[in-house]
Short mmCIF file of C-alpha atoms and ligand atoms in Angstrom, two decimals:
data_model
loop_
_atom_site.label_atom_id
_atom_site.label_comp_id
_atom_site.label_asym_id
_atom_site.label_seq_id
_atom_site.Cartn_x
_atom_site.Cartn_y
_atom_site.Cartn_z
CA MET A 625 112.75 97.34 101.16
CA HIS A 626 114.04 97.86 97.70
CA ASP A 627 116.87 100.34 97.52
CA TYR A 628 117.57 101.88 94.19
CA ASN A 629 121.26 102.65 94.06
CA VAL A 630 122.19 105.11 91.33
CA GLU A 631 125.83 104.07 91.67
CA THR A 632 125.30 100.39 90.91
CA ASP A 633 121.87 100.05 89.29
CA PRO A 634 121.32 100.86 85.62
CA PRO A 635 120.53 104.57 85.19
CA ALA A 636 118.33 103.91 82.17
CA ILE A 637 116.50 101.06 80.57
CA GLU A 638 119.28 99.15 78.86
CA PRO A 639 119.23 98.70 75.08
CA VAL A 640 118.84 94.95 75.57
CA GLU A 641 115.67 95.55 77.55
CA HIS A 642 114.02 97.50 74.74
CA SER A 643 115.25 95.01 72.14
CA ILE A 644 113.86 92.02 73.99
CA ARG A 645 110.47 93.71 74.26
CA LEU A 646 110.54 94.25 70.49
CA ASP A 647 111.58 90.60 70.05
CA PHE A 648 108.55 89.35 71.97
CA MET A 649 106.30 91.80 70.12
CA ALA A 650 107.55 90.37 66.82
CA GLY A 651 107.48 86.78 68.08
CA GLY A 652 103.70 86.74 68.46
CA PRO A 653 101.43 84.98 70.98
CA ILE A 654 102.90 82.36 73.31
CA ARG A 655 100.67 79.39 74.06
CA TYR A 656 100.34 77.76 77.46
CA ASP A 657 101.65 74.47 76.07
CA GLN A 658 104.88 76.22 75.04
CA LEU A 659 105.63 77.28 78.60
CA LEU A 660 108.07 75.39 80.79
CA LEU A 661 106.95 73.31 83.75
CA ASN A 662 107.40 74.59 87.23
CA SER A 663 110.28 72.36 88.30
CA THR A 664 112.76 74.33 90.33
CA SER A 665 115.06 71.45 91.27
CA ARG A 666 116.33 71.45 87.72
CA GLU A 667 117.32 75.13 87.59
CA ARG A 668 120.94 74.04 87.65
CA ASP A 669 120.47 71.97 84.47
CA ALA A 670 118.83 74.91 82.79
CA VAL A 671 122.18 76.66 82.67
CA ASP A 672 123.79 73.78 80.79
CA SER A 673 121.21 72.77 78.22
CA ASP A 674 118.19 74.12 76.42
CA PRO A 675 115.10 73.57 78.60
CA TRP A 676 112.71 73.63 75.63
CA HIS A 677 114.74 70.98 73.89
CA ARG A 678 114.80 68.87 77.05
CA ALA A 679 111.05 69.27 77.53
CA GLY A 680 110.31 68.47 73.89
CA ARG A 681 108.41 71.76 73.52
CA ALA A 682 108.47 74.27 70.71
CA LYS A 683 110.60 77.21 71.79
CA PRO A 684 108.56 80.41 71.36
CA LEU A 685 109.79 82.59 68.51
CA GLY A 686 110.12 85.57 70.86
CA VAL A 687 112.59 83.61 73.01
CA GLN A 688 114.63 82.73 69.94
CA TYR A 689 114.73 86.38 68.89
CA ALA A 690 115.74 87.37 72.42
CA GLU A 691 118.67 84.93 72.25
CA GLY A 692 119.61 86.50 68.93
CA THR A 693 119.56 89.90 70.64
CA CYS A 694 121.83 88.70 73.47
CA GLN A 695 124.34 87.35 70.94
CA HIS A 696 124.15 90.59 68.99
CA ARG A 697 124.80 92.71 72.12
CA ILE A 698 127.98 90.74 72.88
CA VAL A 699 129.34 91.45 69.39
CA GLU A 700 128.10 95.05 69.42
CA GLU A 701 129.71 95.90 72.75
CA ALA A 702 133.05 94.13 72.22
CA PRO A 703 134.83 97.23 70.81
CA TYR A 704 134.07 99.35 73.91
CA TYR A 705 136.33 97.25 76.11
CA GLU A 706 139.29 98.14 73.87
CA VAL A 707 138.65 101.88 74.14
CA TYR A 708 137.53 102.11 77.76
CA ASP A 709 139.88 105.03 78.45
CA ASP A 710 138.63 107.07 75.50
CA GLU A 711 135.70 109.20 76.64
CA ASP A 712 134.60 110.07 73.09
CA ALA A 713 134.46 106.42 72.08
CA LEU A 714 132.20 105.64 75.03
CA SER A 715 129.69 108.33 74.13
CA ASP A 716 127.42 105.90 72.27
CA ALA A 717 127.97 102.95 74.61
CA PRO A 718 124.97 101.88 76.74
CA ALA A 719 124.89 104.20 79.76
CA PHE A 720 125.48 101.53 82.38
CA LEU A 721 128.39 99.96 80.50
CA ALA A 722 129.99 103.37 79.96
CA HIS A 723 129.59 104.12 83.67
CA ARG A 724 131.30 100.85 84.66
CA LEU A 725 134.14 101.33 82.18
CA ARG A 726 134.79 104.82 83.56
CA GLN A 727 135.08 103.27 87.01
CA CYS A 728 137.57 100.74 85.62
CA ARG A 729 139.91 103.58 84.62
CA SER A 730 140.44 104.55 88.21
CA ALA A 731 140.90 100.97 89.44
CA ASP A 732 144.33 99.84 90.72
CA ALA A 733 144.66 97.50 87.74
CA PRO A 734 142.50 99.00 84.99
CA GLU A 735 143.08 96.23 82.42
CA ALA A 736 142.09 93.52 84.88
CA ALA A 737 139.07 95.55 85.95
CA VAL A 738 137.96 95.85 82.32
CA ARG A 739 138.42 92.10 81.80
CA SER A 740 136.27 91.28 84.78
CA GLU A 741 133.67 93.85 83.74
CA ARG A 742 133.51 92.24 80.31
CA ASP A 743 133.20 88.82 81.86
CA ARG A 744 130.36 90.01 84.09
CA ARG A 745 128.52 91.67 81.22
CA GLU A 746 128.92 88.71 78.85
CA THR A 747 127.68 86.35 81.56
CA TRP A 748 124.61 88.55 81.75
CA TYR A 749 123.97 88.06 78.02
CA ARG A 750 124.95 84.37 77.85
CA THR A 751 123.42 83.04 81.03
CA LEU A 752 121.56 85.42 83.31
CA ILE A 753 119.17 86.82 80.71
CA PRO A 754 118.42 83.85 78.45
CA LYS A 755 118.82 80.96 80.89
CA LEU A 756 117.70 82.40 84.21
CA ASN A 757 115.53 85.44 83.58
CA LEU A 758 113.64 84.35 80.47
CA CYS A 759 113.31 80.70 81.49
CA SER A 760 111.74 81.67 84.81
CA VAL A 761 109.28 84.08 83.18
CA LEU A 762 108.30 81.57 80.48
CA LYS A 763 106.97 79.08 82.99
CA ARG A 764 103.43 77.95 83.60
CA SER A 765 103.71 79.31 87.15
CA SER A 766 104.81 82.71 85.83
CA TYR A 767 103.51 83.93 82.45
CA GLY A 768 101.12 80.97 82.55
CA SER A 769 99.27 82.62 85.45
CA LEU A 770 98.22 85.46 83.14
CA ILE A 771 96.90 83.47 80.18
CA ASP A 772 94.32 80.80 79.44
CA ASP A 773 95.55 77.28 80.07
CA GLY A 774 93.25 75.59 77.55
CA PRO A 775 95.45 73.49 75.27
CA ALA A 776 94.02 74.98 72.08
CA LYS A 777 93.92 78.59 73.19
CA THR A 778 96.40 80.73 71.37
CA ALA A 779 96.54 83.56 73.91
CA ASP A 780 96.43 86.29 71.30
CA GLY A 781 96.49 89.97 72.17
CA GLN A 782 92.72 90.32 72.36
CA THR A 783 92.12 87.23 74.52
CA LEU A 784 94.85 88.43 76.89
CA LEU A 785 92.91 91.65 77.49
CA GLU A 786 89.83 89.70 78.53
CA HIS A 787 91.74 88.55 81.62
CA ASN A 788 94.17 91.42 82.10
CA GLY A 789 93.78 95.18 81.81
CA PHE A 790 95.74 98.42 81.72
CA VAL A 791 93.80 100.89 83.79
CA GLY A 792 94.41 104.63 83.68
CA ALA A 793 94.53 105.96 87.24
CA VAL A 794 95.91 108.83 89.25
CA VAL A 795 98.45 107.34 91.66
CA LEU A 796 99.06 109.25 94.87
CA GLY A 797 101.98 109.33 97.29
CA SER A 798 101.81 109.01 101.05
CA ASP A 799 101.07 112.70 101.60
CA SER A 800 97.74 112.76 99.71
CA ASP A 801 94.33 111.38 100.55
CA PRO A 802 92.64 109.60 97.61
CA GLU A 803 89.10 110.46 98.67
CA SER A 804 89.56 114.21 98.98
CA PHE A 805 91.86 114.29 95.93
CA ALA A 806 89.14 112.70 93.81
CA GLN A 807 86.44 114.92 95.27
CA GLU A 808 88.34 118.19 94.71
CA ARG A 809 88.93 117.33 91.07
CA SER A 810 85.63 115.56 90.37
CA LEU A 811 87.44 112.37 89.40
CA PRO A 812 85.76 108.95 89.66
CA PRO A 813 87.15 107.73 93.02
CA GLN A 814 87.78 104.17 91.80
CA TYR A 815 90.52 105.55 89.53
CA VAL A 816 92.36 107.50 92.23
CA VAL A 817 94.64 105.17 94.17
CA HIS A 818 97.28 105.39 96.79
CA GLU A 819 100.56 103.78 95.71
CA ARG A 820 100.63 101.75 98.93
CA ASP A 821 97.24 100.23 98.12
CA LEU A 822 98.57 98.72 94.90
CA SER A 823 100.40 95.40 94.95
CA CYS A 824 103.81 97.11 94.94
CA GLY A 825 102.94 98.56 98.36
CA GLN A 826 101.91 95.23 99.81
CA SER A 827 105.03 93.15 99.52
CA GLU A 828 108.36 93.86 101.11
CA ALA A 829 110.03 93.52 97.78
CA GLY A 830 107.99 95.66 95.40
CA ALA A 831 109.25 99.10 94.42
CA LEU A 832 106.83 101.97 94.85
CA PRO A 833 106.70 104.53 92.05
CA SER A 834 107.97 107.15 94.51
CA GLU A 835 110.99 104.92 95.20
CA TYR A 836 111.95 105.28 91.56
CA GLY A 837 112.16 109.00 92.23
CA PHE A 838 108.90 109.46 90.36
CA ASP A 839 106.88 112.52 91.37
CA LEU A 840 103.35 111.78 92.62
CA PRO A 841 100.47 112.35 92.16
CA ALA A 842 100.72 111.22 88.56
CA PRO A 843 98.43 109.65 85.98
CA LEU A 844 99.81 106.16 85.36
CA LEU A 845 98.77 102.90 83.79
CA VAL A 846 98.06 100.26 86.40
CA GLY A 847 98.31 96.71 85.13
CA GLU A 848 95.47 94.63 86.59
CA TYR A 849 96.37 91.01 86.03
CA ALA A 850 94.62 87.67 85.86
CA SER A 851 96.86 86.53 88.71
CA GLY A 852 95.10 89.09 90.95
CA SER A 853 97.81 91.69 91.34
CA ARG A 854 97.85 95.38 90.42
CA TYR A 855 101.19 96.92 89.53
CA PRO A 856 101.64 100.43 88.14
CA LEU A 857 103.91 100.87 85.12
CA VAL A 858 106.35 103.70 85.76
CA PRO A 859 107.81 105.84 82.94
CA TRP A 860 111.56 105.27 83.03
CA SER A 861 113.99 106.64 80.47
CA ASP A 862 111.88 106.34 77.32
CA GLY A 863 109.90 103.24 78.18
CA LEU A 864 107.90 101.81 81.08
CA VAL A 865 109.02 99.65 83.97
CA CYS A 866 106.79 97.28 85.90
CA THR A 867 107.04 97.81 89.65
CA CYS A 868 106.63 94.17 90.65
CA PRO A 869 109.21 92.56 92.96
CA PHE A 870 110.60 90.28 90.25
CA LYS A 871 112.57 93.11 88.69
CA ALA A 872 112.76 95.58 91.55
CA ASP A 873 114.89 93.21 93.60
CA ALA A 874 117.19 92.03 90.85
CA PRO A 875 118.37 94.79 88.50
CA TRP A 876 119.96 92.18 86.20
CA ARG A 877 116.52 90.92 85.21
CA VAL A 878 115.31 92.60 82.04
CA LEU A 879 111.74 91.26 81.71
CA CYS A 880 108.94 90.26 84.10
CA LYS A 881 105.80 88.31 83.22
CA HIS A 882 103.75 91.52 83.16
CA GLU A 883 106.11 93.16 80.69
CA LEU A 884 106.02 90.00 78.58
CA LEU A 885 102.24 90.25 78.53
CA ALA A 886 102.44 93.93 77.53
CA ALA A 887 104.81 93.03 74.70
CA ILE A 888 102.50 90.32 73.37
CA VAL A 889 99.50 92.68 73.56
CA LEU A 890 101.41 95.38 71.66
CA GLY A 891 102.74 92.95 69.08
CA ALA A 892 99.17 92.13 68.12
CA ARG A 893 98.33 95.84 67.85
CA GLU A 894 101.58 96.78 66.09
CA SER A 895 102.00 99.70 68.47
CA LEU A 896 104.59 100.90 71.00
CA PHE A 897 101.86 102.44 73.16
CA LEU A 898 99.82 100.39 75.60
CA PRO A 899 96.05 100.74 75.32
CA VAL A 900 94.02 102.18 78.20
CA THR A 901 91.47 99.41 78.65
CA ASP A 902 89.60 101.13 81.48
CA GLY A 903 89.73 104.28 83.60
CA LEU A 904 91.19 107.70 82.92
CA ASP A 905 93.26 108.89 80.01
CA VAL A 906 96.98 109.03 80.74
CA PRO A 907 99.68 111.03 78.94
CA TYR A 908 101.37 109.23 76.07
CA ARG A 909 104.61 108.98 78.05
CA ALA A 910 102.77 106.80 80.58
CA ARG A 911 101.73 104.44 77.77
CA ARG A 912 104.99 104.30 75.76
CA PHE A 913 106.29 100.81 76.41
CA VAL A 914 109.33 100.80 74.13
CA SER A 915 111.65 103.56 72.97
CA PRO A 916 110.63 104.62 69.44
CA ALA A 917 114.32 105.29 68.71
CA MET A 918 115.21 101.71 69.64
CA ALA A 919 112.25 100.38 67.68
CA SER A 920 113.45 102.13 64.56
CA VAL A 921 116.89 100.47 64.63
CA HIS A 922 116.14 96.99 66.00
CA THR A 923 115.45 94.05 63.70
CA PRO A 924 114.52 90.83 65.50
CA GLY A 925 116.61 87.94 64.22
CA LEU A 926 117.16 84.27 64.97
CA PRO A 927 120.26 83.33 66.98
CA SER A 928 123.22 81.51 65.49
CA ASP A 929 124.03 78.03 66.74
CA GLU A 930 127.42 79.26 67.88
CA TRP A 931 127.56 81.94 70.56
CA PRO A 932 130.15 84.67 69.92
ZN1 ZN B 1000 110.59 98.92 98.38
ZN1 ZN B 1001 106.05 92.84 86.65
#
């Protein structure tokens, strides 16, 4: 079972997570032939060199923007490590970083604790996000399972919605019965679902909406994907989080294939709000994929050749 630990897991969607969604929105459609092959034996190499370069494939623009974002975060956050004992200075630091730096103050050797925290965080930006997280999502076996594999297909926002949908549904917790709930409120029963009957309730690893501390019943968007799974999107800080196991079991991952799909769909629509392609209306908070505040300050940009 997934355990969400408020002490160690990020309390909010991190700025980098919003930025990377905006990067993929701006980067446009990603074609099947741009995706990486499914080789797993070469994961180790992926850390040392650029897998798109090695594969002779065009690196999707969204990936390049995301690398630019990771570089930018390193530069942006550098000053906080110098002022870790100044509470005022930390007030505009990302919540999780501020939390960790406060913990460093009470460590036996605060300076060393800050150094190792910085090392950990920069490794996240240099390696874990771009090399491990994004490279595994941008594979044929991952994002490729949601899009057309025809060589000429461009997988634009509209084509993506022919194979995938965002369905408005009332999601119930374990204490309610879908049938009687739908009957009492005259709702179409196919749009009233028990959280355990969605894909997040069927694998050991998925996180149920209720496990995020989310109050049910609630109207939510349920992503119904070409790969056959159905995962609700849960409102979390001022965006949405997919409840699939990919992210639920590894808080350092900032993007799953479903969220990548959502970003590409929204990029084509130039909107921060996911469309309801079927089912019931849901409140705007259940459709808001990216923080409008983040969207207003983030400008996607290409990375420099030299990492900071
Ligand atoms: Zn769980
Ligand atoms: Zn997902």
